[in-house]
mmCIF file of C-alpha atoms in Angstrom:
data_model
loop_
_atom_site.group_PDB
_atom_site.id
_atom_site.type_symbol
_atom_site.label_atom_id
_atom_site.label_comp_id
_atom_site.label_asym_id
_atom_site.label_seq_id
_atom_site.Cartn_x
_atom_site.Cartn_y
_atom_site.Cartn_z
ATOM 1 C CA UNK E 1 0.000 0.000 0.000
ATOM 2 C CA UNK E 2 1.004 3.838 -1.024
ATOM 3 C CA UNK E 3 1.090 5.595 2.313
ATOM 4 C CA UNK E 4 0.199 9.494 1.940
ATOM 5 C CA UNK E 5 3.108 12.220 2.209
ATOM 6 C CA UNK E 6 2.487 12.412 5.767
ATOM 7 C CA UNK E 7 2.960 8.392 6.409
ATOM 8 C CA UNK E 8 -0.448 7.567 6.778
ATOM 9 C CA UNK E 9 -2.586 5.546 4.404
ATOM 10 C CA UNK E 10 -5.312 7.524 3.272
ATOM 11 C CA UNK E 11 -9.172 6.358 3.889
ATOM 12 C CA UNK E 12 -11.692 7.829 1.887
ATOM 13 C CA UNK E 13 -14.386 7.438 3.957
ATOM 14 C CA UNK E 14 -12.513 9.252 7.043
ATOM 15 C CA UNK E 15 -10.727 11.821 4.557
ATOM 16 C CA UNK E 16 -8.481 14.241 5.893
ATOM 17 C CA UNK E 17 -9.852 18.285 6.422
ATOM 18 C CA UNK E 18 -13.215 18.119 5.872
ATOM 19 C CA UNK E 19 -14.633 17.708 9.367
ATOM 20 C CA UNK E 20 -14.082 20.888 10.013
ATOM 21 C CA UNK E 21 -17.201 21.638 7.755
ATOM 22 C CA UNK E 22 -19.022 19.124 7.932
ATOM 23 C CA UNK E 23 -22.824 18.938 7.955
ATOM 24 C CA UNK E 24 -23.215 16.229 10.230
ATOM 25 C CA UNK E 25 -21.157 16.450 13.261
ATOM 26 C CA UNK E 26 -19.881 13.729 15.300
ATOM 27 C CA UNK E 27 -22.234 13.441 18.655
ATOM 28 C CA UNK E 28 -19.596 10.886 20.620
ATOM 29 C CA UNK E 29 -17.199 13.123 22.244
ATOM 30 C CA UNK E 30 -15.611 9.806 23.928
ATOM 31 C CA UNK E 31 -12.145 9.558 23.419
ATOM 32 C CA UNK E 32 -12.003 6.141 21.467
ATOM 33 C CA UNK E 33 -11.799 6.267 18.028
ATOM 34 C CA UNK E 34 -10.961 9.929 17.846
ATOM 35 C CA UNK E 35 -7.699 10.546 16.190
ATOM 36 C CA UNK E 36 -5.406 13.502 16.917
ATOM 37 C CA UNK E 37 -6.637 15.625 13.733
ATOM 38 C CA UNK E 38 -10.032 15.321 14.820
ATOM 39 C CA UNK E 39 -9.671 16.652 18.177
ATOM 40 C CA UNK E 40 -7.688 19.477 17.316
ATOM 41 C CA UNK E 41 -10.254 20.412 14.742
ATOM 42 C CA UNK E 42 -12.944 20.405 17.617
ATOM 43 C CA UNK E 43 -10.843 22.201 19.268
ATOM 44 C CA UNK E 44 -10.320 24.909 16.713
ATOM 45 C CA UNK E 45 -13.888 25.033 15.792
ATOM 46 C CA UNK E 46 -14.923 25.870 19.925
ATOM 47 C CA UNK E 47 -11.928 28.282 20.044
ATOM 48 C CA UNK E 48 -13.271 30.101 16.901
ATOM 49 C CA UNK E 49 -17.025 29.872 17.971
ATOM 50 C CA UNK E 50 -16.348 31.157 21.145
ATOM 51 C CA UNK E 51 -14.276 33.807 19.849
ATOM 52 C CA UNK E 52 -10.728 32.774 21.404
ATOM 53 C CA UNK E 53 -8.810 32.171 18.336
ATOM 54 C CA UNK E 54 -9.020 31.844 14.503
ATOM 55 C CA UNK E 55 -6.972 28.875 13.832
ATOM 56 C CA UNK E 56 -7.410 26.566 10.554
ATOM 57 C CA UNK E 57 -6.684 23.427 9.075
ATOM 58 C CA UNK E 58 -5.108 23.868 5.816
ATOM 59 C CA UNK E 59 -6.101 21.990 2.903
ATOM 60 C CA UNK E 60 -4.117 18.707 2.030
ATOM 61 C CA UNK E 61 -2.495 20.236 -1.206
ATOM 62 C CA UNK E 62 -3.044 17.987 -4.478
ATOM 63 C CA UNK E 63 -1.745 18.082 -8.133
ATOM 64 C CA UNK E 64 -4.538 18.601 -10.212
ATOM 65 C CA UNK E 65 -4.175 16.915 -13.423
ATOM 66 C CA UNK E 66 -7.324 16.745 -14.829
ATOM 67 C CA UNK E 67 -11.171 17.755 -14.363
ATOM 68 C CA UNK E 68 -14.835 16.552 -16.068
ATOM 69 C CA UNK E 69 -17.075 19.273 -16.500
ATOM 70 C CA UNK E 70 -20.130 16.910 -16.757
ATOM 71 C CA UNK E 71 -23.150 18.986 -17.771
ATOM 72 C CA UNK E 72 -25.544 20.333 -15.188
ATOM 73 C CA UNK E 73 -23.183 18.818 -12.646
ATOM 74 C CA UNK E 74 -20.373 19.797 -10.471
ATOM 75 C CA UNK E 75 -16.791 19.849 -11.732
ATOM 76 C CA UNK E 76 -15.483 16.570 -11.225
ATOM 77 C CA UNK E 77 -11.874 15.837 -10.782
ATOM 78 C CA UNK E 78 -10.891 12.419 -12.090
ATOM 79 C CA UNK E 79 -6.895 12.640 -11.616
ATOM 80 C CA UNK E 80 -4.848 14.154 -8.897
ATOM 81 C CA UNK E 81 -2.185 13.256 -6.806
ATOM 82 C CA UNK E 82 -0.792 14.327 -3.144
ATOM 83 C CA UNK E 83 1.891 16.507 -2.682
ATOM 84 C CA UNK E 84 4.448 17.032 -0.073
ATOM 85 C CA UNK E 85 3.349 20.234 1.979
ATOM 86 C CA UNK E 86 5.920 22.851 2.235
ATOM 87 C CA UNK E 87 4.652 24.595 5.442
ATOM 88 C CA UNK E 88 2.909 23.318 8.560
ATOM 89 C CA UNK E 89 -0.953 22.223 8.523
ATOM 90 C CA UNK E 90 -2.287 24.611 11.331
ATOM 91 C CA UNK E 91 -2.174 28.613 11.350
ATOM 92 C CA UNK E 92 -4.126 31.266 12.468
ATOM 93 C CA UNK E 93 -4.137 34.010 15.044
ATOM 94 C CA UNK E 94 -4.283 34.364 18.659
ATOM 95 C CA UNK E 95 -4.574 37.489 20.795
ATOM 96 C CA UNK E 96 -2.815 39.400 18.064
ATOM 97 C CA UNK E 97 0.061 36.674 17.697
ATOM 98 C CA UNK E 98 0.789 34.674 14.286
ATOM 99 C CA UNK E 99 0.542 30.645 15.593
ATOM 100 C CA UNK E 100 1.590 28.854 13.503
ATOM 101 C CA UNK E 101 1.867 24.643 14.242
ATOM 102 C CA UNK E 102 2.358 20.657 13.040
ATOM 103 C CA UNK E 103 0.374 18.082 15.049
ATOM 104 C CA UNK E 104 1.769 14.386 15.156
ATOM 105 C CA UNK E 105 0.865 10.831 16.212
ATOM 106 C CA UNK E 106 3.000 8.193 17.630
ATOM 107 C CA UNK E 107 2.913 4.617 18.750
ATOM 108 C CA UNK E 108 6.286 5.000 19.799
ATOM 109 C CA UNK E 109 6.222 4.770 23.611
ATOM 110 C CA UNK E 110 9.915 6.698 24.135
ATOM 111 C CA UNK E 111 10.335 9.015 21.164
ATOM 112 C CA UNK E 112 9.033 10.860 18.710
ATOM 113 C CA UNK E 113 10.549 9.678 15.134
ATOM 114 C CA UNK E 114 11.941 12.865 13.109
ATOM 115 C CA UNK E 115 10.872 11.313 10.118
ATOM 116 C CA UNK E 116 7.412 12.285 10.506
ATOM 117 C CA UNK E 117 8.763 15.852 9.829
ATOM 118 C CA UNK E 118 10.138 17.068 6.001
ATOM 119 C CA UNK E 119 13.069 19.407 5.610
ATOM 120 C CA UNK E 120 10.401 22.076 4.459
ATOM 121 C CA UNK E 121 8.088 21.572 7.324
ATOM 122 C CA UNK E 122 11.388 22.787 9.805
ATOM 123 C CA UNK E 123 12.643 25.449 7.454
ATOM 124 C CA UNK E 124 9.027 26.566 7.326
ATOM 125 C CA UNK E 125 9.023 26.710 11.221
ATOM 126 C CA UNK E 126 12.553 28.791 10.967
ATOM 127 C CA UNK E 127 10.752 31.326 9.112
ATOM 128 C CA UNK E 128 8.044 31.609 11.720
ATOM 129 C CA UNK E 129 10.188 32.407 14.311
ATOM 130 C CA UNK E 130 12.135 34.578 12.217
ATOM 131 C CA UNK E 131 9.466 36.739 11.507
ATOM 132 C CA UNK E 132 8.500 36.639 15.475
ATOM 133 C CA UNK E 133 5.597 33.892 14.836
ATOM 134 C CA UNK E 134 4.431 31.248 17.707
ATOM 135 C CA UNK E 135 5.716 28.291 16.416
ATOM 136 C CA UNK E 136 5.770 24.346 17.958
ATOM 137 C CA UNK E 137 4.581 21.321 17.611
ATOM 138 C CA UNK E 138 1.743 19.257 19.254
ATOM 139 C CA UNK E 139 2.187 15.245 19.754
ATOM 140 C CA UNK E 140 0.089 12.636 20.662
ATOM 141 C CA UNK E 141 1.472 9.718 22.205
ATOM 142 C CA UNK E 142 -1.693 7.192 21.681
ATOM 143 C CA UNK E 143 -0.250 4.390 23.832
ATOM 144 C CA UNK E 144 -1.176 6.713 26.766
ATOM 145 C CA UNK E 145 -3.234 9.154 25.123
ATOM 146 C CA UNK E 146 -0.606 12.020 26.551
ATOM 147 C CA UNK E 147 -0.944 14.787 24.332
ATOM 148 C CA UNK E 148 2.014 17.763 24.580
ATOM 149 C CA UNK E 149 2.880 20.907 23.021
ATOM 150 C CA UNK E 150 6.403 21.477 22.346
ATOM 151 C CA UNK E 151 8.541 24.578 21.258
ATOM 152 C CA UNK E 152 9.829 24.397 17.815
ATOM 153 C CA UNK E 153 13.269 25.093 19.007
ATOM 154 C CA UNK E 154 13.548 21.724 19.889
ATOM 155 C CA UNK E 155 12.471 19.985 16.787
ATOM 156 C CA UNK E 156 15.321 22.570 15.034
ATOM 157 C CA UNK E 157 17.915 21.005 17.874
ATOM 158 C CA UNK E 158 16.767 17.380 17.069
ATOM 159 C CA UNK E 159 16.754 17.531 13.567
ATOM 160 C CA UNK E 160 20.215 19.274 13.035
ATOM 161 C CA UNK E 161 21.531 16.818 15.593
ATOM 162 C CA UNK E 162 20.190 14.199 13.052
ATOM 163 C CA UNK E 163 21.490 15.676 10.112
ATOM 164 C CA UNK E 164 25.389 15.885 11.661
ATOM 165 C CA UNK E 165 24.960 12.067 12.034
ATOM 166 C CA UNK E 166 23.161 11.766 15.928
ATOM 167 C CA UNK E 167 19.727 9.886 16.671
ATOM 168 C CA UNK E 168 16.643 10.074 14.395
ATOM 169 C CA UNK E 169 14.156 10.715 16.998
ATOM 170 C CA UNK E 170 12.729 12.957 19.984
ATOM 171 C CA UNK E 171 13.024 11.505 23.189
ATOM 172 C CA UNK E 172 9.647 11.468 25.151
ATOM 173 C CA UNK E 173 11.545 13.148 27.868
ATOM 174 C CA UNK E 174 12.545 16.141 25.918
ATOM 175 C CA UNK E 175 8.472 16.405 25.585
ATOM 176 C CA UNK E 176 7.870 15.807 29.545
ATOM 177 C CA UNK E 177 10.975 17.920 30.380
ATOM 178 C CA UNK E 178 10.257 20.885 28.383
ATOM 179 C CA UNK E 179 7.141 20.555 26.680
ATOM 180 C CA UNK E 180 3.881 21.125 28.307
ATOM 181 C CA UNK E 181 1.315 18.254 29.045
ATOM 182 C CA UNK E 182 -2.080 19.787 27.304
ATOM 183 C CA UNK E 183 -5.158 19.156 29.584
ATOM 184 C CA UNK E 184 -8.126 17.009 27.870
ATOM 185 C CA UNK E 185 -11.262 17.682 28.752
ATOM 186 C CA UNK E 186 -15.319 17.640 26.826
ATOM 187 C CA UNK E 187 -14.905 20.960 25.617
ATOM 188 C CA UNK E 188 -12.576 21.958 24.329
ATOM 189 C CA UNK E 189 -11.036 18.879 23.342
ATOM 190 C CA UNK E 190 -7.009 19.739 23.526
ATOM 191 C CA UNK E 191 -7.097 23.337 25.634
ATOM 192 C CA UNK E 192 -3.685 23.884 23.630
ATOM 193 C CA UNK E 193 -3.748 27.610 23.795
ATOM 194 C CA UNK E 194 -3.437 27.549 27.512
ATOM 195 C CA UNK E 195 0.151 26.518 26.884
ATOM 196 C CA UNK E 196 0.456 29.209 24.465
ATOM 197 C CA UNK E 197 -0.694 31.539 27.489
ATOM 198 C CA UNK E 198 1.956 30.025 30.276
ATOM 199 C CA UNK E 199 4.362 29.442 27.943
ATOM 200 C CA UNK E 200 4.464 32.506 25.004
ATOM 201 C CA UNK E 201 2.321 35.003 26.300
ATOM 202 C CA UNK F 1 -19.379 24.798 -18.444
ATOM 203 C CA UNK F 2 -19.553 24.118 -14.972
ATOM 204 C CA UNK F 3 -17.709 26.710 -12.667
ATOM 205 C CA UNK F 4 -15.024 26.775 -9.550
ATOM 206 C CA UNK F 5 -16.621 28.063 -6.626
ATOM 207 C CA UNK F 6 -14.717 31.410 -7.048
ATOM 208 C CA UNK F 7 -16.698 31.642 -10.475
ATOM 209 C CA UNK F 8 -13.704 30.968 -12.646
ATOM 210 C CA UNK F 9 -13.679 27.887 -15.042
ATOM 211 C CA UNK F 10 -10.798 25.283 -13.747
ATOM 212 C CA UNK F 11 -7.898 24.891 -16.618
ATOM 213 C CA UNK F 12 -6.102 21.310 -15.909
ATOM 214 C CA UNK F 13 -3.360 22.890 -17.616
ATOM 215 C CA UNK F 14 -2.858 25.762 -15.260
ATOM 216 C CA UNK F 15 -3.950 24.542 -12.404
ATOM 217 C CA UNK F 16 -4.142 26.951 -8.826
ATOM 218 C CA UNK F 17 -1.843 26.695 -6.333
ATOM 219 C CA UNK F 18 0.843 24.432 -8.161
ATOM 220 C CA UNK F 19 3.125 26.972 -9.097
ATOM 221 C CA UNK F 20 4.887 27.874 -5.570
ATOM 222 C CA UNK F 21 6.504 24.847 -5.306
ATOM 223 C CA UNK F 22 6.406 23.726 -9.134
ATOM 224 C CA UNK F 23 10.177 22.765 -10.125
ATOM 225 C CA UNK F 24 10.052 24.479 -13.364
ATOM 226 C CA UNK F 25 9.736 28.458 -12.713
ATOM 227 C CA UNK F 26 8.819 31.160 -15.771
ATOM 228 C CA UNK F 27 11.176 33.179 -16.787
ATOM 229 C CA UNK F 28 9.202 35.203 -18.373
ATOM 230 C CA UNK F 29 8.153 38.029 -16.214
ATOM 231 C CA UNK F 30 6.533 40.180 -18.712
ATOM 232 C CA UNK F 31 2.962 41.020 -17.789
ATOM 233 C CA UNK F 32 0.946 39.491 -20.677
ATOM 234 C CA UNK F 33 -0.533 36.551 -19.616
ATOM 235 C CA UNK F 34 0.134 36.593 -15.708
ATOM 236 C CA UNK F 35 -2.428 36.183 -13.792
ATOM 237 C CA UNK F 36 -2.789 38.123 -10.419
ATOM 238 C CA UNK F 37 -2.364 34.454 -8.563
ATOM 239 C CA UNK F 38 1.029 34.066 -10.582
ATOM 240 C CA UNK F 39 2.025 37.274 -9.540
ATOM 241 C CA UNK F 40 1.176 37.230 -6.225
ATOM 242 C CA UNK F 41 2.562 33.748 -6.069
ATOM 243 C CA UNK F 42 6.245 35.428 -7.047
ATOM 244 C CA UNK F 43 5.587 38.033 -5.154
ATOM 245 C CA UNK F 44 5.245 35.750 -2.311
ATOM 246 C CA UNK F 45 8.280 33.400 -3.140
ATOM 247 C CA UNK F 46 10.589 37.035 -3.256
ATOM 248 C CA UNK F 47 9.277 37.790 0.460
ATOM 249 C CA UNK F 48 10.238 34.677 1.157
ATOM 250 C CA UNK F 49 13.240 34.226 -0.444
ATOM 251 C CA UNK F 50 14.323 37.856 0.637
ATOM 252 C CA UNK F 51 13.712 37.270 4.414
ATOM 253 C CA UNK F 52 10.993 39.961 4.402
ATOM 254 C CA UNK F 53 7.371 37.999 5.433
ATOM 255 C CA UNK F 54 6.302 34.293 5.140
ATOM 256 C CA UNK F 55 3.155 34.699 3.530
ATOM 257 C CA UNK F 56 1.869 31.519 1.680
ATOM 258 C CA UNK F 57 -1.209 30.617 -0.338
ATOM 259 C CA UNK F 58 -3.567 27.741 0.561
ATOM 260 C CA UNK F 59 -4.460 25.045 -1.015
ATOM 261 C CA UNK F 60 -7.351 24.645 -2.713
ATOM 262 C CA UNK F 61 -10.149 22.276 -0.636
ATOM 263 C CA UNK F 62 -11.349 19.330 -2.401
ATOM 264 C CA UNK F 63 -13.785 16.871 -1.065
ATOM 265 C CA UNK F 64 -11.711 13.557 -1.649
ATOM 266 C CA UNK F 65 -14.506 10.922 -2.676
ATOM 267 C CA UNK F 66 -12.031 7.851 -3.974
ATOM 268 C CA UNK F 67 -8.241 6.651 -3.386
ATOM 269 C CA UNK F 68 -6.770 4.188 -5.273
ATOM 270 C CA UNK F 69 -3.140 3.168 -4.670
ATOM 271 C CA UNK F 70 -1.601 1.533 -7.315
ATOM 272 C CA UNK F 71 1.396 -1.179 -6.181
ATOM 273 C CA UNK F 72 5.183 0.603 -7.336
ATOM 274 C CA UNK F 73 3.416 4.008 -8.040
ATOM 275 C CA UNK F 74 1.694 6.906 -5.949
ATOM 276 C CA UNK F 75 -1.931 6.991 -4.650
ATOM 277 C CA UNK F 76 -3.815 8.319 -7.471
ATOM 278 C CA UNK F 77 -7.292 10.754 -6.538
ATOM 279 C CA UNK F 78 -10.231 9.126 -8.996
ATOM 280 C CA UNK F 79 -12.924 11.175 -7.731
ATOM 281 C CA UNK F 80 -12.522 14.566 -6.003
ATOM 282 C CA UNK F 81 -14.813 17.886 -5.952
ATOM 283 C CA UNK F 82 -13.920 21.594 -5.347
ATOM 284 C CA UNK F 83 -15.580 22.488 -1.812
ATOM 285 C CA UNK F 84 -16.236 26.372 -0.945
ATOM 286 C CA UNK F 85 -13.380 27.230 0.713
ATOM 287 C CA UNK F 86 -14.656 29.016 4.407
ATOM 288 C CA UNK F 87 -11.067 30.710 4.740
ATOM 289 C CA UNK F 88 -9.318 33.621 2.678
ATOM 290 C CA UNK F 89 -6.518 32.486 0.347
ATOM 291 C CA UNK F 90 -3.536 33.776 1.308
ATOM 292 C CA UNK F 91 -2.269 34.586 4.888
ATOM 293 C CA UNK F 92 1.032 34.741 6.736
ATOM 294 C CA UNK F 93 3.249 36.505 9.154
ATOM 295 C CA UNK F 94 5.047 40.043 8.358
ATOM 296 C CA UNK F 95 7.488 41.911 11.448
ATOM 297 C CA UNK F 96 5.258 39.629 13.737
ATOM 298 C CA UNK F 97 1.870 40.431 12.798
ATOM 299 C CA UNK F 98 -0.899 38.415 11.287
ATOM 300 C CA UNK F 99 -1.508 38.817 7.283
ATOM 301 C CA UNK F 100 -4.628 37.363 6.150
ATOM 302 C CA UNK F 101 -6.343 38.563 2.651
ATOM 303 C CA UNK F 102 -7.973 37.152 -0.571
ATOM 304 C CA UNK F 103 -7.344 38.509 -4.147
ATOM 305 C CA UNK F 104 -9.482 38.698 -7.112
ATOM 306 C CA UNK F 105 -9.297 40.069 -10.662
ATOM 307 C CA UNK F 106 -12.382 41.783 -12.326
ATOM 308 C CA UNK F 107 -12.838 42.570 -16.030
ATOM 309 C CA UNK F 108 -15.409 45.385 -14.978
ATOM 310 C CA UNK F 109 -14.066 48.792 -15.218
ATOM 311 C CA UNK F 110 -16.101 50.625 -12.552
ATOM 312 C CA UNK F 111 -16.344 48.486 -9.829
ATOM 313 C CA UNK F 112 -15.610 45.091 -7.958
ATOM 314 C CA UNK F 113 -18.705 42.779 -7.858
ATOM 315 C CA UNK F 114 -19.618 41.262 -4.354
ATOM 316 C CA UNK F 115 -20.120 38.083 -6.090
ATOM 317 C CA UNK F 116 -16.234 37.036 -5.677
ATOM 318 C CA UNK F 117 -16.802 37.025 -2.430
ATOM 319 C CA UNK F 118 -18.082 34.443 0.355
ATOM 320 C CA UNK F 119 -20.417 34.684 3.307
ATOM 321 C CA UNK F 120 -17.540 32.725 4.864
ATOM 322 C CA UNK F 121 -14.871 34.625 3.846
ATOM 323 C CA UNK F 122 -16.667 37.717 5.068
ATOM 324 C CA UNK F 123 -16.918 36.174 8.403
ATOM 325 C CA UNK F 124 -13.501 35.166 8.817
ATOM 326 C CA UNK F 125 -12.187 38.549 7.511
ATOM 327 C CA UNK F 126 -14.189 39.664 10.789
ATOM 328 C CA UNK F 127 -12.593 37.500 13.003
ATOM 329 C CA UNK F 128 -9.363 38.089 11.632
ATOM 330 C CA UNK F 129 -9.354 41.430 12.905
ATOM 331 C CA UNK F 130 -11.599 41.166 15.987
ATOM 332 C CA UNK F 131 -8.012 38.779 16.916
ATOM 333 C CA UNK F 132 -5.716 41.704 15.956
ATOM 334 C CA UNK F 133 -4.918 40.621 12.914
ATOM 335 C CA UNK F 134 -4.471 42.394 9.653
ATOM 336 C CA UNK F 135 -7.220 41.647 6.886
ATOM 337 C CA UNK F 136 -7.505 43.335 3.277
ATOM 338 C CA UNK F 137 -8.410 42.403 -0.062
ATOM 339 C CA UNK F 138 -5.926 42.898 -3.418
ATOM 340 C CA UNK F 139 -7.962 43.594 -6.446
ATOM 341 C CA UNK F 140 -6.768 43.407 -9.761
ATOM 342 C CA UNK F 141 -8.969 45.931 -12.565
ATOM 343 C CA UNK F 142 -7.555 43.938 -15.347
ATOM 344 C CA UNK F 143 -8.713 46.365 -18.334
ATOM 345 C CA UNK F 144 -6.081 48.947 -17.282
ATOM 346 C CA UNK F 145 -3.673 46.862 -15.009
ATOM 347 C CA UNK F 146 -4.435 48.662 -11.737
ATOM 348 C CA UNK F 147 -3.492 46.901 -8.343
ATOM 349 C CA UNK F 148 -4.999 48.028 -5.253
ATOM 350 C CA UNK F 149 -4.775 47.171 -1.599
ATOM 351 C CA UNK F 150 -8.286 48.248 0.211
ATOM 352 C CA UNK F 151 -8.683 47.365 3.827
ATOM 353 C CA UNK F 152 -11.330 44.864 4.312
ATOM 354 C CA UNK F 153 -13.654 46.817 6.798
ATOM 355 C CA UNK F 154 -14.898 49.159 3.401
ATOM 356 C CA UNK F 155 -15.593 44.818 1.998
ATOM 357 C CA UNK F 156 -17.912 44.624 5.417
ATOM 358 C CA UNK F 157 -19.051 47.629 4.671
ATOM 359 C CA UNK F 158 -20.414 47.207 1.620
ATOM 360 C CA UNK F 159 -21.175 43.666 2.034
ATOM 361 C CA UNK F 160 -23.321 44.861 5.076
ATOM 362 C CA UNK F 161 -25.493 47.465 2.701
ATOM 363 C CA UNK F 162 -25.531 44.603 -0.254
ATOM 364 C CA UNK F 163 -27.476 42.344 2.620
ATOM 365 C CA UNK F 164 -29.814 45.297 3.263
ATOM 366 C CA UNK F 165 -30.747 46.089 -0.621
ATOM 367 C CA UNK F 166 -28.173 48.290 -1.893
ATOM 368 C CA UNK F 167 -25.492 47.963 -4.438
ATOM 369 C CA UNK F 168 -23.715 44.581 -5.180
ATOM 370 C CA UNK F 169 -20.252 46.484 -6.076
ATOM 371 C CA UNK F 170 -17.627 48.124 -4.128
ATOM 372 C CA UNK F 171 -17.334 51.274 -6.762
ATOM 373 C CA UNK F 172 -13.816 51.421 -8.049
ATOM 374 C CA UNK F 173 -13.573 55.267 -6.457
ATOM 375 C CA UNK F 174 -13.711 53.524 -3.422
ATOM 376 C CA UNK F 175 -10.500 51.815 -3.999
ATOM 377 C CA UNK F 176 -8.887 55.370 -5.630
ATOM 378 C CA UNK F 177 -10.418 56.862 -2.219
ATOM 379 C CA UNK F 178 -9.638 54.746 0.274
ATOM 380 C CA UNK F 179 -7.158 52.320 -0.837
ATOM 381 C CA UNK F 180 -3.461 51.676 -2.068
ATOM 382 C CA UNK F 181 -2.578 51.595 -5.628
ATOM 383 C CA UNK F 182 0.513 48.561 -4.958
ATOM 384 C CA UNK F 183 3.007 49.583 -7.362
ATOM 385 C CA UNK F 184 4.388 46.761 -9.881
ATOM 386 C CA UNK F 185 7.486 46.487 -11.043
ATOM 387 C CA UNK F 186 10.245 43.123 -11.890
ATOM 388 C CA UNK F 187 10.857 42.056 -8.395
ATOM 389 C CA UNK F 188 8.565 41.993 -6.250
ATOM 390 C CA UNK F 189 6.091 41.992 -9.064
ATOM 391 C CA UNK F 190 3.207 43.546 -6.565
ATOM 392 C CA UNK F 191 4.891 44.977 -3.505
ATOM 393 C CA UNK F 192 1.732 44.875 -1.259
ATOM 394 C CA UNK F 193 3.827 45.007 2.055
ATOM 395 C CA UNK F 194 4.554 48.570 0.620
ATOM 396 C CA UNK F 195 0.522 49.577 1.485
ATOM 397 C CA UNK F 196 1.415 47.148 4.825
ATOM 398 C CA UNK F 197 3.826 49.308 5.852
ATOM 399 C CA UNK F 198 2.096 52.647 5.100
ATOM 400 C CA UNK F 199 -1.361 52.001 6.555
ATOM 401 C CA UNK F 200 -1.161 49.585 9.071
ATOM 402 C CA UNK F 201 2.464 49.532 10.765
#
């Protein structure tokens, strides 16, 4: 099987972005089932309905190669293919500030692989911070459902330590160390920005 | 023919979005035959390139209806439709602040119909600012190769009256008025940061 740029295999009848508007929301707020994407897109939608923050999903980016234009029917496309994102899948704004993140999923018990990340994805982050952006990560470790947000400084340490030859991965304690455990609760889902509050702000 | 939801007919062969990161750049920077997206899209990559904002365009939503993943070759999209997008195009970070706009070209002389634009985008043009970010729209008047910058609270403006029976048109005064007239030149191509810094920083 082809995985998608991200690693994952691709479902089409779970596809990536569109929950966000979707007409029929999900009613089972339990945590089973519910992957990292989908929470955080809860999470954005109560920040942005309660008027907290106007942070987006954006759109996986494809290579459109070619479209039907049935008659008296929507534009259909019939060819396209997935393409490696160049900058990070969340941004928005927050009390003024540019945020500006990439949200992972592990298995991995001790680490965070670096190879869930692409050399565009960290250069991308650079910029942010360049340009005096908010910019981190946020990663779920699903064998104990711990969820942390983590400073992109430390994903530019890991992955330059990785490119002069050291190891390939975050270490979970880097994460527990200096990262911030994100609370869980009903609503909303992944209270992210109070890290963003302690920890930026 | 069956349209995009911005009301422009898709073209396979120039298809939105691709060019940023397409590995093959023009070289021909005269201004027949760019559109305000290619511009803007060099425009962008010079910021970038040149250190001076991170500003990036999205890309466009699709509802993904069918996968199928070939062995020894990429996942290939079968069946895919354009969705509304419920975002602006284009936004970014610039000397720490939050950039958010959308851009369209008109043929009409006199004035920028209120069809290009979204309920949705409206909205989030709101929120944009009611979070302290900055939100405008670039508009293109194509018949005499004008550029302007207008702030988007004259769009609310006029998309408020259009709701309560008046005009469906921002007049194009209103842009001479009110707005910036972005200068163009080789590089940047349309140096909308200019207007940035005037009005806003």
């Amino acid at each position: 099987m082809i995985n998608y740029p991200n690693g994952k295999s691709f479902h089409a009848s779970n596809p990536p972005n569109l929950h966000s508007s979707h007409p029929t929301r999900r009613v089972d707020y339990g945590n089973r089932g519910m992957t990292l994407e989908d929470d955080l897109n809860t999470t954005n939608r109560y920040y942005r309905e309660q008027h907290i923050a106007l942070i987006h999903k954006k759109p996986t980016p494809l290579q459109i190669v070619n479209v039907d234009y049935p008659k008296r029917s929507a534009a259909r496309i019939t060819e396209a293919y997935f393409k490696k994102p160049s900058t990070t899948d969340y941004n928005g704004v927050y009390k003024g500030k540019y945020i500006d993140f990439e949200a992972k999923e592990t298995q991995n018990k001790t680490a965070l692989p670096l190879q869930n990340f692409h050399e565009h994805q960290i250069q991308h982050m650079q910029q942010v911070k360049e340009h005096g952006g908010i910019a981190f990560i946020i990663v779920k470790f699903s064998s104990n459902n711990e969820v942390y947000l983590l400073d992109a400084q430390f994903l530019f340490k890991f992955w330059q330590e990785q490119q002069d030859g050291g190891r390939k991965s975050i270490p979970k304690h880097t994460f527990v160390s200096n990262g911030f455990l994100i609370p869980q609760s009903y609503r909303p889902r992944i209270d992210y920005l109070k890290a963003i509050d302690q920890y930026y702000l």
